[in-house]
XYZ file of C-alpha atoms in Angstrom:
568
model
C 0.000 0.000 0.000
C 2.678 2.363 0.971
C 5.145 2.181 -1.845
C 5.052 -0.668 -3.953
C 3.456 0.198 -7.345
C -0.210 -2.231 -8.002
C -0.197 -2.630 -11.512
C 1.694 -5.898 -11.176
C 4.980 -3.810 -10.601
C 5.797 -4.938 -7.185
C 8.503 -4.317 -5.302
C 11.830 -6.715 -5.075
C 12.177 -9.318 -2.793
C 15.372 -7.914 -1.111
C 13.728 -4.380 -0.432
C 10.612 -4.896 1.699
C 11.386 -8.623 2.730
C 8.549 -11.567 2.291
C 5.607 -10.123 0.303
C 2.242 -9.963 1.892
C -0.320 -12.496 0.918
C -3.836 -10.408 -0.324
C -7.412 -12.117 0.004
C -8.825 -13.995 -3.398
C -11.111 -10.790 -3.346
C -9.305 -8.247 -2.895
C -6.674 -10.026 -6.195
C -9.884 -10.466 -8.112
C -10.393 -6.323 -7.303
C -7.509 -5.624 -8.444
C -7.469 -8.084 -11.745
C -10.451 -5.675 -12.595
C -9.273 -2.513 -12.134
C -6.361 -3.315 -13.926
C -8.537 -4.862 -16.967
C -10.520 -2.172 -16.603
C -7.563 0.520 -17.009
C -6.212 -1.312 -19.841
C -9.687 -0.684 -21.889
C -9.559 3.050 -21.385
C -5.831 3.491 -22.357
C -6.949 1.806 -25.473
C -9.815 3.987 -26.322
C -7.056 7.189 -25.854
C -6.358 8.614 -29.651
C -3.252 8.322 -30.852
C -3.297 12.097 -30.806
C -3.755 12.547 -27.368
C -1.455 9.247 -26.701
C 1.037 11.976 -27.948
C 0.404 15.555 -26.767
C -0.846 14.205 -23.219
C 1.852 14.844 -20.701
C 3.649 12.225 -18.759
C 3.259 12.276 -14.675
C 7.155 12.826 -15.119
C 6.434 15.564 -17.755
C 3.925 17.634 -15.373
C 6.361 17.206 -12.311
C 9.276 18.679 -14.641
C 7.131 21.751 -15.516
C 5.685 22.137 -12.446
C 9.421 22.283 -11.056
C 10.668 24.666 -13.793
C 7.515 27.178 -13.076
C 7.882 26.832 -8.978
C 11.481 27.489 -8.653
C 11.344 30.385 -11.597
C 8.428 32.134 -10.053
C 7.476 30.412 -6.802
C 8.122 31.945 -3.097
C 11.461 31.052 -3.198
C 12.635 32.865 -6.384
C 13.780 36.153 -4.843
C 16.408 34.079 -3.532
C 19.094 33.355 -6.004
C 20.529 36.757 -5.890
C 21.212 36.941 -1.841
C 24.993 37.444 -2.205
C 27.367 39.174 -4.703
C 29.001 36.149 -6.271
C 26.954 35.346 -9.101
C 28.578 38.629 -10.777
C 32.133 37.392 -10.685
C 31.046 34.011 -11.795
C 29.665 35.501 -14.931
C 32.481 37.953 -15.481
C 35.067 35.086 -15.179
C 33.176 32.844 -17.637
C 33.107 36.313 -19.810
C 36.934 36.627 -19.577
C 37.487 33.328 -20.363
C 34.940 33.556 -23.432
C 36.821 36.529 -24.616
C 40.428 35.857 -24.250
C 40.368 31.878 -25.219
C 42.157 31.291 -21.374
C 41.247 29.850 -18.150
C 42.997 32.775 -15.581
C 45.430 31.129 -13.053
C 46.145 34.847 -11.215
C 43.484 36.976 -9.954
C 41.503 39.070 -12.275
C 39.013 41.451 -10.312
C 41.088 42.959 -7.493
C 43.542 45.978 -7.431
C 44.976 44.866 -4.581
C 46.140 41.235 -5.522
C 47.306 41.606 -9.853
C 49.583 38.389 -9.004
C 47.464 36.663 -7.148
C 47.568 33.110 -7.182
C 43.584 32.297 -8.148
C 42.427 28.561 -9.661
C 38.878 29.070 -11.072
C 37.774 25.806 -10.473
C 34.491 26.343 -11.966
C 35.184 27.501 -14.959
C 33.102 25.100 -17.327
C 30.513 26.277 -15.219
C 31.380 30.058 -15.295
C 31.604 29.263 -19.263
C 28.115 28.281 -19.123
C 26.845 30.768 -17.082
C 28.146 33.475 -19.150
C 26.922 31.835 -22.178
C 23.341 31.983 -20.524
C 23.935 35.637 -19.393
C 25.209 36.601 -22.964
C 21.501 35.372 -24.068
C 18.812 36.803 -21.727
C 20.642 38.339 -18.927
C 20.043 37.684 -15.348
C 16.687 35.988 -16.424
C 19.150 33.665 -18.371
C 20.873 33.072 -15.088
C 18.267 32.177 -13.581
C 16.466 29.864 -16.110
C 20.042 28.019 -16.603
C 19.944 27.663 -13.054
C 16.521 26.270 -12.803
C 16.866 24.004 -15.750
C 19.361 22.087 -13.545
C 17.562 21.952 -10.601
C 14.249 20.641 -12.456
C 16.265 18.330 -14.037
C 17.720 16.714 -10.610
C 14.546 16.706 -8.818
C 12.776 15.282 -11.512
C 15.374 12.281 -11.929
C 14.965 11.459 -8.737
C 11.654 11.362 -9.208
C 11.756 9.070 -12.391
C 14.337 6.794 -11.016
C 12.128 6.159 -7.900
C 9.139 5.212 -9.984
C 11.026 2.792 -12.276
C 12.281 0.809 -9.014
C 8.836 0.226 -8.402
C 7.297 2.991 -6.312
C 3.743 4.026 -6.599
C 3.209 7.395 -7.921
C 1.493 8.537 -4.262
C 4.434 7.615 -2.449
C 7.233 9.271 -4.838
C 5.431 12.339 -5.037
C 5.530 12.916 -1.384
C 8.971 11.781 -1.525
C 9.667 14.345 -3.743
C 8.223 17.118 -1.877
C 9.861 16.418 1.137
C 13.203 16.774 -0.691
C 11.905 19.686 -2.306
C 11.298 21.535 0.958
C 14.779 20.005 2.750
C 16.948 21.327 0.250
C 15.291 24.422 -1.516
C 17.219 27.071 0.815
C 20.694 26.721 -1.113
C 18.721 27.859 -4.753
C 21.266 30.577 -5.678
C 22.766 31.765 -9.346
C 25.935 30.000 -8.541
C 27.431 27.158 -10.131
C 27.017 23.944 -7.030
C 23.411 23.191 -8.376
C 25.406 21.222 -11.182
C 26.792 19.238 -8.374
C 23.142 17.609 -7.158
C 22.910 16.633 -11.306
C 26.119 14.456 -10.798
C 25.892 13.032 -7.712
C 22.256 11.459 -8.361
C 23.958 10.001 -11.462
C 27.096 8.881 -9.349
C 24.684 7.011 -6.948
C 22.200 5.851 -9.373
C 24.603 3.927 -11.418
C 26.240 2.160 -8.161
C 22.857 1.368 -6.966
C 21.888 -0.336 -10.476
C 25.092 -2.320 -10.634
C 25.055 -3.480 -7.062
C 21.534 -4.411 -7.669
C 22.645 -6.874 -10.552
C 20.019 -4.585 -12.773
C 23.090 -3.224 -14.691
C 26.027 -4.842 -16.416
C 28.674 -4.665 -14.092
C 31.231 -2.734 -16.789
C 28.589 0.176 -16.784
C 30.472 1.261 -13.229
C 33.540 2.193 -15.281
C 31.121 5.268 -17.113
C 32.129 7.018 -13.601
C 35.269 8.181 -15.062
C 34.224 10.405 -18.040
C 31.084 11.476 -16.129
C 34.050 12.235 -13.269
C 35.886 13.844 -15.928
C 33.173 16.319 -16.551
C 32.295 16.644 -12.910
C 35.874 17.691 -11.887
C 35.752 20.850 -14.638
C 32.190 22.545 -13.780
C 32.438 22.325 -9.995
C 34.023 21.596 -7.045
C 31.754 19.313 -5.323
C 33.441 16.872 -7.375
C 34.654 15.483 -3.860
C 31.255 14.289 -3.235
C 31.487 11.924 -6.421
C 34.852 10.440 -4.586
C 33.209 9.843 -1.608
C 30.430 7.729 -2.999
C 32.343 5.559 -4.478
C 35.133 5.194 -2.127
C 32.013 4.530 0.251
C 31.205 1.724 -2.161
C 34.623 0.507 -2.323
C 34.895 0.392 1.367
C 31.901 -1.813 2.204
C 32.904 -3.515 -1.151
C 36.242 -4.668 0.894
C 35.044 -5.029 3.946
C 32.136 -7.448 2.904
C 34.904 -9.339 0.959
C 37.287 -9.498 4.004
C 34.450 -10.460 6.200
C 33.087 -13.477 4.476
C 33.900 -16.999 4.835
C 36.783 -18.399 2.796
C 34.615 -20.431 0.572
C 33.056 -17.064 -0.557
C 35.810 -14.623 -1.099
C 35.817 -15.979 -4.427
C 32.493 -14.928 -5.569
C 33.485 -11.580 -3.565
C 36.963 -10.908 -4.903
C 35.683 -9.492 -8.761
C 33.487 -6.818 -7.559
C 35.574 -5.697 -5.073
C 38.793 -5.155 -7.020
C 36.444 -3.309 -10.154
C 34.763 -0.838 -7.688
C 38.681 -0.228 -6.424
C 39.974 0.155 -10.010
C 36.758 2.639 -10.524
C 37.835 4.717 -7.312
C 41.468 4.817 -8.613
C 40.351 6.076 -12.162
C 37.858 8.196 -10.733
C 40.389 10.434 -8.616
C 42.759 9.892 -11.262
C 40.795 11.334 -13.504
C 40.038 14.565 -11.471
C 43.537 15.430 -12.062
C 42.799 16.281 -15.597
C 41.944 19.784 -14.796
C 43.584 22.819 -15.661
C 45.225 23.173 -12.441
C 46.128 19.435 -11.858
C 47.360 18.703 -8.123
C 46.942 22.216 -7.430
C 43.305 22.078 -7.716
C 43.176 19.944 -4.101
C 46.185 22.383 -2.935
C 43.813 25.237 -3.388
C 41.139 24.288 -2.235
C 42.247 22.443 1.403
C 42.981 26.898 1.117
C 39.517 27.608 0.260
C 37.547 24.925 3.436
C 40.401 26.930 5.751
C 39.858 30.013 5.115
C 36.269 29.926 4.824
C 35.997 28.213 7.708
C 38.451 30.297 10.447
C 37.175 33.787 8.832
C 33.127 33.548 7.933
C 31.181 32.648 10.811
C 27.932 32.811 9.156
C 29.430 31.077 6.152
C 27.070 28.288 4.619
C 29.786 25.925 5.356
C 29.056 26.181 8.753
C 26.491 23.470 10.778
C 22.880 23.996 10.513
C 20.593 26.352 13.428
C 17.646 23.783 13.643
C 15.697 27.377 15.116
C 15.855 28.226 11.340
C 12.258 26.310 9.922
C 14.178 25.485 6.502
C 17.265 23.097 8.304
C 13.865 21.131 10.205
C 13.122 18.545 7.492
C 17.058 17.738 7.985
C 16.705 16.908 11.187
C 13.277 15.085 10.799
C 14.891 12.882 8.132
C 17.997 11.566 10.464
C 15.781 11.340 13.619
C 13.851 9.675 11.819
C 15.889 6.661 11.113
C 15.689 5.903 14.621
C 12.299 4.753 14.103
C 12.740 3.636 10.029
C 15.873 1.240 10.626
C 14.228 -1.000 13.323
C 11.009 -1.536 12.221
C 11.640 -1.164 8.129
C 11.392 -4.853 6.384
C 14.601 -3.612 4.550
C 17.591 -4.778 5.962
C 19.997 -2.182 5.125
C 23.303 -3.157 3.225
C 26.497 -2.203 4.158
C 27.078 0.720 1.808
C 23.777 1.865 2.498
C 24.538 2.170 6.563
C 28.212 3.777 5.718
C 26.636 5.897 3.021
C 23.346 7.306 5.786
C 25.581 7.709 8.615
C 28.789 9.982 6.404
C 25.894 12.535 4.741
C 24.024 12.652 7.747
C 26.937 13.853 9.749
C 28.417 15.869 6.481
C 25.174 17.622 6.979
C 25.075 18.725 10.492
C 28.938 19.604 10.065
C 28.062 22.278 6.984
C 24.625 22.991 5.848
C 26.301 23.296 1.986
C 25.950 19.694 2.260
C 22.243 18.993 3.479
C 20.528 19.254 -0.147
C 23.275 17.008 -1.437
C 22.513 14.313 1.745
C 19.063 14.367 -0.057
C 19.750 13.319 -3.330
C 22.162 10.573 -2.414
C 20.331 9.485 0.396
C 16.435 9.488 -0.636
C 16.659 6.236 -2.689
C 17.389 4.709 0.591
C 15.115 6.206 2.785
C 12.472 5.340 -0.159
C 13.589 1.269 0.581
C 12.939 1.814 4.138
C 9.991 3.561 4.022
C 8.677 1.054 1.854
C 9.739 -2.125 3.853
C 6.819 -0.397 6.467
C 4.062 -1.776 4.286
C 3.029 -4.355 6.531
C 3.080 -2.749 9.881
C 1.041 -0.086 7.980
C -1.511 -2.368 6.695
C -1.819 -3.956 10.313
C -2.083 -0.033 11.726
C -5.157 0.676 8.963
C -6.919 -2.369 9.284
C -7.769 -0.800 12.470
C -9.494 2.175 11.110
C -12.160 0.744 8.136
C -13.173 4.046 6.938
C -9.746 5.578 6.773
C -8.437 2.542 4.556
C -11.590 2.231 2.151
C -10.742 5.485 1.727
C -7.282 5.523 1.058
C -7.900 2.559 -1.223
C -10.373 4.853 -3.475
C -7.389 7.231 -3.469
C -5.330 5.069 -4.363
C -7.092 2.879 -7.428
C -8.214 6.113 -8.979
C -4.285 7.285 -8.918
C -2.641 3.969 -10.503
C -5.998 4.042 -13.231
C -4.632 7.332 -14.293
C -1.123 6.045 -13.719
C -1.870 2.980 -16.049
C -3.227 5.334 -18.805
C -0.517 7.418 -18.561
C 1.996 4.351 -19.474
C 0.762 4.986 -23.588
C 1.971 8.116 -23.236
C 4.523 8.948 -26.131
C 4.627 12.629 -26.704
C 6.071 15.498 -24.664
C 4.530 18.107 -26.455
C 3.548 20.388 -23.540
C 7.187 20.008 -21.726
C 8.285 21.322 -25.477
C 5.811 23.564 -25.901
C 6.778 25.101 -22.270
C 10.514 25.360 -21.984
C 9.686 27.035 -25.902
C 7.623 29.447 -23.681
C 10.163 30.567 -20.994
C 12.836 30.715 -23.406
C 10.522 33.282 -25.462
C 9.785 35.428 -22.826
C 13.364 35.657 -21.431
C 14.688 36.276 -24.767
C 12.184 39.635 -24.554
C 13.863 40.354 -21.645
C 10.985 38.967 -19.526
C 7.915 41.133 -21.142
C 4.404 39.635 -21.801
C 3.237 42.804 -24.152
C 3.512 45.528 -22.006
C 3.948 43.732 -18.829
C 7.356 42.061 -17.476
C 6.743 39.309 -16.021
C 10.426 38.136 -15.184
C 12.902 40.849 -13.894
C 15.662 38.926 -11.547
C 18.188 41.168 -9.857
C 20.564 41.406 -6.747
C 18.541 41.193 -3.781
C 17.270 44.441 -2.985
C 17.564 44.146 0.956
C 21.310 43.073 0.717
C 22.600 45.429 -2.067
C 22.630 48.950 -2.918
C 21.566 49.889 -6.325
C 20.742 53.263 -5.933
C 24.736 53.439 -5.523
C 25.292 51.868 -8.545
C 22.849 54.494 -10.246
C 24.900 57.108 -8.723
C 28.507 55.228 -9.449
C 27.346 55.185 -13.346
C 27.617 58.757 -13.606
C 29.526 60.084 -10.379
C 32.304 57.282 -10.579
C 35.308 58.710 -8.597
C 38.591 58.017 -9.776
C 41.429 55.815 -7.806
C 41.230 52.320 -5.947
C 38.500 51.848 -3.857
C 37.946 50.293 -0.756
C 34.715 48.191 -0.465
C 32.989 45.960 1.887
C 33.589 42.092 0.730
C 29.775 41.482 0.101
C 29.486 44.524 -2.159
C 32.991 42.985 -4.217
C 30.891 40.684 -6.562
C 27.774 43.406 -7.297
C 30.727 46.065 -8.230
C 32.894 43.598 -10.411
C 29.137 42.397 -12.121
C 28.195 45.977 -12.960
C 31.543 47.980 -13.220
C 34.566 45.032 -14.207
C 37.452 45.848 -16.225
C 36.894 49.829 -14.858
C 36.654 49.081 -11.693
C 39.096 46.550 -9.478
C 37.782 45.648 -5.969
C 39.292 45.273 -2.812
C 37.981 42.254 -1.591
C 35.116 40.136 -3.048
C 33.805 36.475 -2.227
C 36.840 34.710 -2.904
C 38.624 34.480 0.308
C 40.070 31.598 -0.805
C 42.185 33.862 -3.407
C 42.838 36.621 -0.702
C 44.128 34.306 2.219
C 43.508 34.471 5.622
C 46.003 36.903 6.626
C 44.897 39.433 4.166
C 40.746 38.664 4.981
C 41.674 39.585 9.226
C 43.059 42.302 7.626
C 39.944 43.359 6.052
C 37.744 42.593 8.861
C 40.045 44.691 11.212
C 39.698 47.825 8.694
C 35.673 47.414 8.910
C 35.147 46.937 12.577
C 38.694 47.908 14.585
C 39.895 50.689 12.213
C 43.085 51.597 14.763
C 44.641 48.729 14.789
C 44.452 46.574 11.634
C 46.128 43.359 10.691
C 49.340 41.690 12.755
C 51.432 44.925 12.631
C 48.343 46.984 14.237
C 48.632 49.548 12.056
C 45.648 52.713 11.603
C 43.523 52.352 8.857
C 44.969 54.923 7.371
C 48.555 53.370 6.839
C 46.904 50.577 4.891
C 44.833 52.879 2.967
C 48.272 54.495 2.331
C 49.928 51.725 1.227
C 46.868 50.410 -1.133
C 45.939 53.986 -2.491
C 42.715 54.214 -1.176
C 40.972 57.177 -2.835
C 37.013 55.892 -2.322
C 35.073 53.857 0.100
C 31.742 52.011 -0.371
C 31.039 50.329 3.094
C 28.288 49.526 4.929
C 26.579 52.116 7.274
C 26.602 49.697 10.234
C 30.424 49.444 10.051
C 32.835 50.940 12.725
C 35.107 52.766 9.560
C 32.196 54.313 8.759
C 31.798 56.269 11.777
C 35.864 56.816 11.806
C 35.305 58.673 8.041
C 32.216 60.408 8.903
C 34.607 62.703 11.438
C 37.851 62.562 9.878
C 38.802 66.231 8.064
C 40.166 64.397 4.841
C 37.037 62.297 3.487
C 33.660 63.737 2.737
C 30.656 61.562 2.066
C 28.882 61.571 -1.283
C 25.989 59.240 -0.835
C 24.248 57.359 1.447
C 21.643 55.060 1.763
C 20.211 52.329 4.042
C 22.570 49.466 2.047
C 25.710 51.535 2.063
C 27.672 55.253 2.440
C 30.124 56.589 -0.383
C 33.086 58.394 0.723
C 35.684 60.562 -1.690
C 39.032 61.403 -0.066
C 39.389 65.136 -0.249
C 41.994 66.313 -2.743
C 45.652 66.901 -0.464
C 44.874 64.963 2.260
């Protein structure tokens, strides 16, 4: 009742444990419904057989309208790095070159800088070229649609009804939705569902074994758009592990039988980190960024690689999903496998340890939870069969569902997914407008950056290096890069720790700055300083406002404009 699909698509032996025996009556029930389903999907036209939309279809533009338009939209602009991400993928467009020194900042020309998401940046910029922001966005949500909606098809082709996917599905859908931002990790939930999906079919003996070796080019790909690559080494050193261990723990007479698989998903976790080496930074790409998870870590408190606040409403399905397996694990019919328990208990506690990694827990992990959820059929049944009304009920429910479900299995066409991506790519190439109207208009948040400075930068720009706040770096390099250089953006990693105290002691401790304690104004000496653009909340603020040499020139609730006076 729970998850197994009725329309003779039950669910393996090995997931929910001895099948349940049903009454001659309620078999002969079902024997008609299903007869009876298979007359009306004959009577459907072979017109409709092909402009009717799949389940799969509907859930795909349902996805691509939600996260476009829904609640949760005004979110993907919430911090300034989407504008060096497309200004990178610009450079590189334009000069032929992946850059190797930093780019964007007047204060570090030499830099040492490894754009490790530069396929990505390449695509983003591509999509930006094309419809602007709105093109952000929509590549953006293309990629998420398309991960949520193969998890969605891959749990309904192991068997799962469409009640219990669906609900599946939104549960992810809420757990992970609070990291949607115009950045380039979303690429990363695409891979690792693929990663996992293809382990799961091989270990399942539903795949030829040799499929495990398409890891490496998919790797390969992986490695060049986007850092989480290191998730896709995980998995399948997680496989390899329980592959070895299971080997090493059997009796003699088995290691045999054992041995093959275990040295192919070794050889498949030495190609796959060998492959990641073909990068354009080689080695260097872990050297950098073992940089980036330090510095990030010791200088951004409220970083998103930090653990979870389970007072915040979106982290709660999180939590719900690993307390839950306190109840799931005992009483589930599914007897969890080895990888399965290694692979639960490292993403679960990758999740509480940085909240970055909580949407990619889902994806790996739901195709579990979906076995264990399922193997609760029978204590379900046993719970219902207590309440007659509720289950005639739910059984109405449910036959109407898998009728529709069994009609929807002649379904050939995809004419109204076509027919709607055609749509959104129309009205972002008219930069969003419906006639008069624009319907689509995606900028930098509002609350967290100030574009009435920007209005008032485009034709009051003063001339010199300036001195910004690190959140505002990004937003100036989107709307101002090659005239303007920053002085700090999102990319610690590239600045270094030493520099980044440095920054945070100019901002809030403006007398004594960095290791040597200097004033603010000896570093502003020594990097030229001849504007500021800092937040109003900031100590330096209040330092400029009463110093003799710097007058302020605008000033808003996002941020205050300063101009050093000429011969100070």
């Amino acid at each position: 009742m729970l998850g197994a699909e009725s329309s003779g698509r039950a669910l393996p032996r090995s997931q929910t444990g001895k099948a349940s025996c049903a009454s001659p009556d309620r078999a002969r029930a079902r024997m008609r419904l299903f007869m009876q389903s298979q007359a009306e999907s004959e009577n459907i036209g072979a017109f409709l057989r092909w402009t009717l939309p799949t389940t799969t279809d509907v859930i795909f533009i349902a996805l691509l309208w939600i996260i476009m338009l829904g609640p949760r939209s005004n979110r993907f602009f919430l911090d300034g790095d989407p504008g060096w991400h497309v200004r990178a993928g610009q450079h590189m467009l334009e000069t032929r070159s992946i850059p190797h020194h930093d780019i964007f900042s007047h204060t570090m020309p030499e830099g040492w800088w490894v754009a490790y998401e530069w396929g990505s940046e390449v695509l983003m910029a591509l999509f930006h070229y094309w419809g602007g922001l709105n093109g952000l966005v929509f590549f953006v949500t293309l990629v998420l649609a398309i991960s949520y909606t193969l998890l969605y098809s891959y749990l309904r082709r192991d068997g799962y009804s469409f009640t219990f996917t669906f609900l599946l599905l939104v549960f992810v859908f809420a757990g992970s939705s609070f990291h949607w931002l115009a950045r380039p990790h979303p690429i990363s939930y695409l891979f690792v569902l693929l990663f996992s999906r293809i382990l799961d079919l091989v270990e399942q003996g539903r795949w030829p074994a040799s499929r495990v070796w398409w890891l490496v080019p998919i790797m390969f790909l992986w490695v060049n758009l986007h850092a989480g690559f290191i998730a896709g080494l995980l998995i399948v050193l997680t496989h390899a592990a329980a592959s070895f261990l299971t080997w090493f723990a059997a009796p003699g007479e088995e290691r045999p039988r054992l041995a093959p698989a275990a040295r192919r998903i070794a050889g498949v976790c030495a190609a796959t980190f060998a492959v990641t080496l073909a990068n354009p930074n080689g080695y260097g790409l872990y050297q950098y960024l073992a940089r980036y998870f330090r510095a990030v870590h010791n200088l951004n408190p409220d970083n998103e690689l930090h653990s979870p606040s389970f007072q915040v409403l979106l982290f709660q399905p999180f939590l719900l999903a690993v307390v839950a397996l306190i109840f799931l694990i005992p009483y589930s019919r599914h007897r969890l496998q080895l990888h399965e328990i290694a692979t639960l208990a490292l993403w679960s506690t990758l999740g509480f340890i940085s909240l970055r990694n909580i949407p990619v827990m889902f994806f790996i992990c739901t195709p579990i939870y979906a076995r264990l959820l399922a193997g609760l059929n029978d204590p379900l049944t046993g719970i219902l069969s207590r309440g007659p009304v509720l289950q005639r009920a739910l059984r109405w429910l449910y036959a109407r569902i898998e009728r529709t479900m069994s009609i929807e299995r002649r379904m050939k066409g995809h004419l109204l997914l076509g027919l709607t991506i055609l749509l959104i790519v129309l009205l972002v190439s008219n930069h969003g407008y419906v006639g008069g109207h624009r319907v689509i208009d995606f900028r930098f948040s509002e609350l967290e950056f100030p574009h009435g400075a920007i209005t008032y930068l485009q034709s009051h720009m003063p001339q010199g290096n300036v001195f910004n706040d690190w959140g505002f770096g990004g937003f100036l390099v989107y709307h101002f890069y090659p005239n303007i250089k920053v002085f700090i953006d999102g990319r610690l990693d590239m600045y270094g720790e030493d520099y980044t105290r440095q920054y945070i002691d100019l901002i809030s401790t403006p007398s004594e700055v960095g290791k040597q304690r200097e004033s603010w104004k000896a570093v502003f000496g020594r990097y030229q300083i001849a504007w500021v653009m800092t937040n109003p909340d900031h100590t330096l603020r209040y330092v400029l406002d009463v110093d003799p040499g710097w007058r302020s020139v605008y000033k808003d609730g996002r941020c205050v404009i300063f101009v050093k006076k000429e011969g100070s």
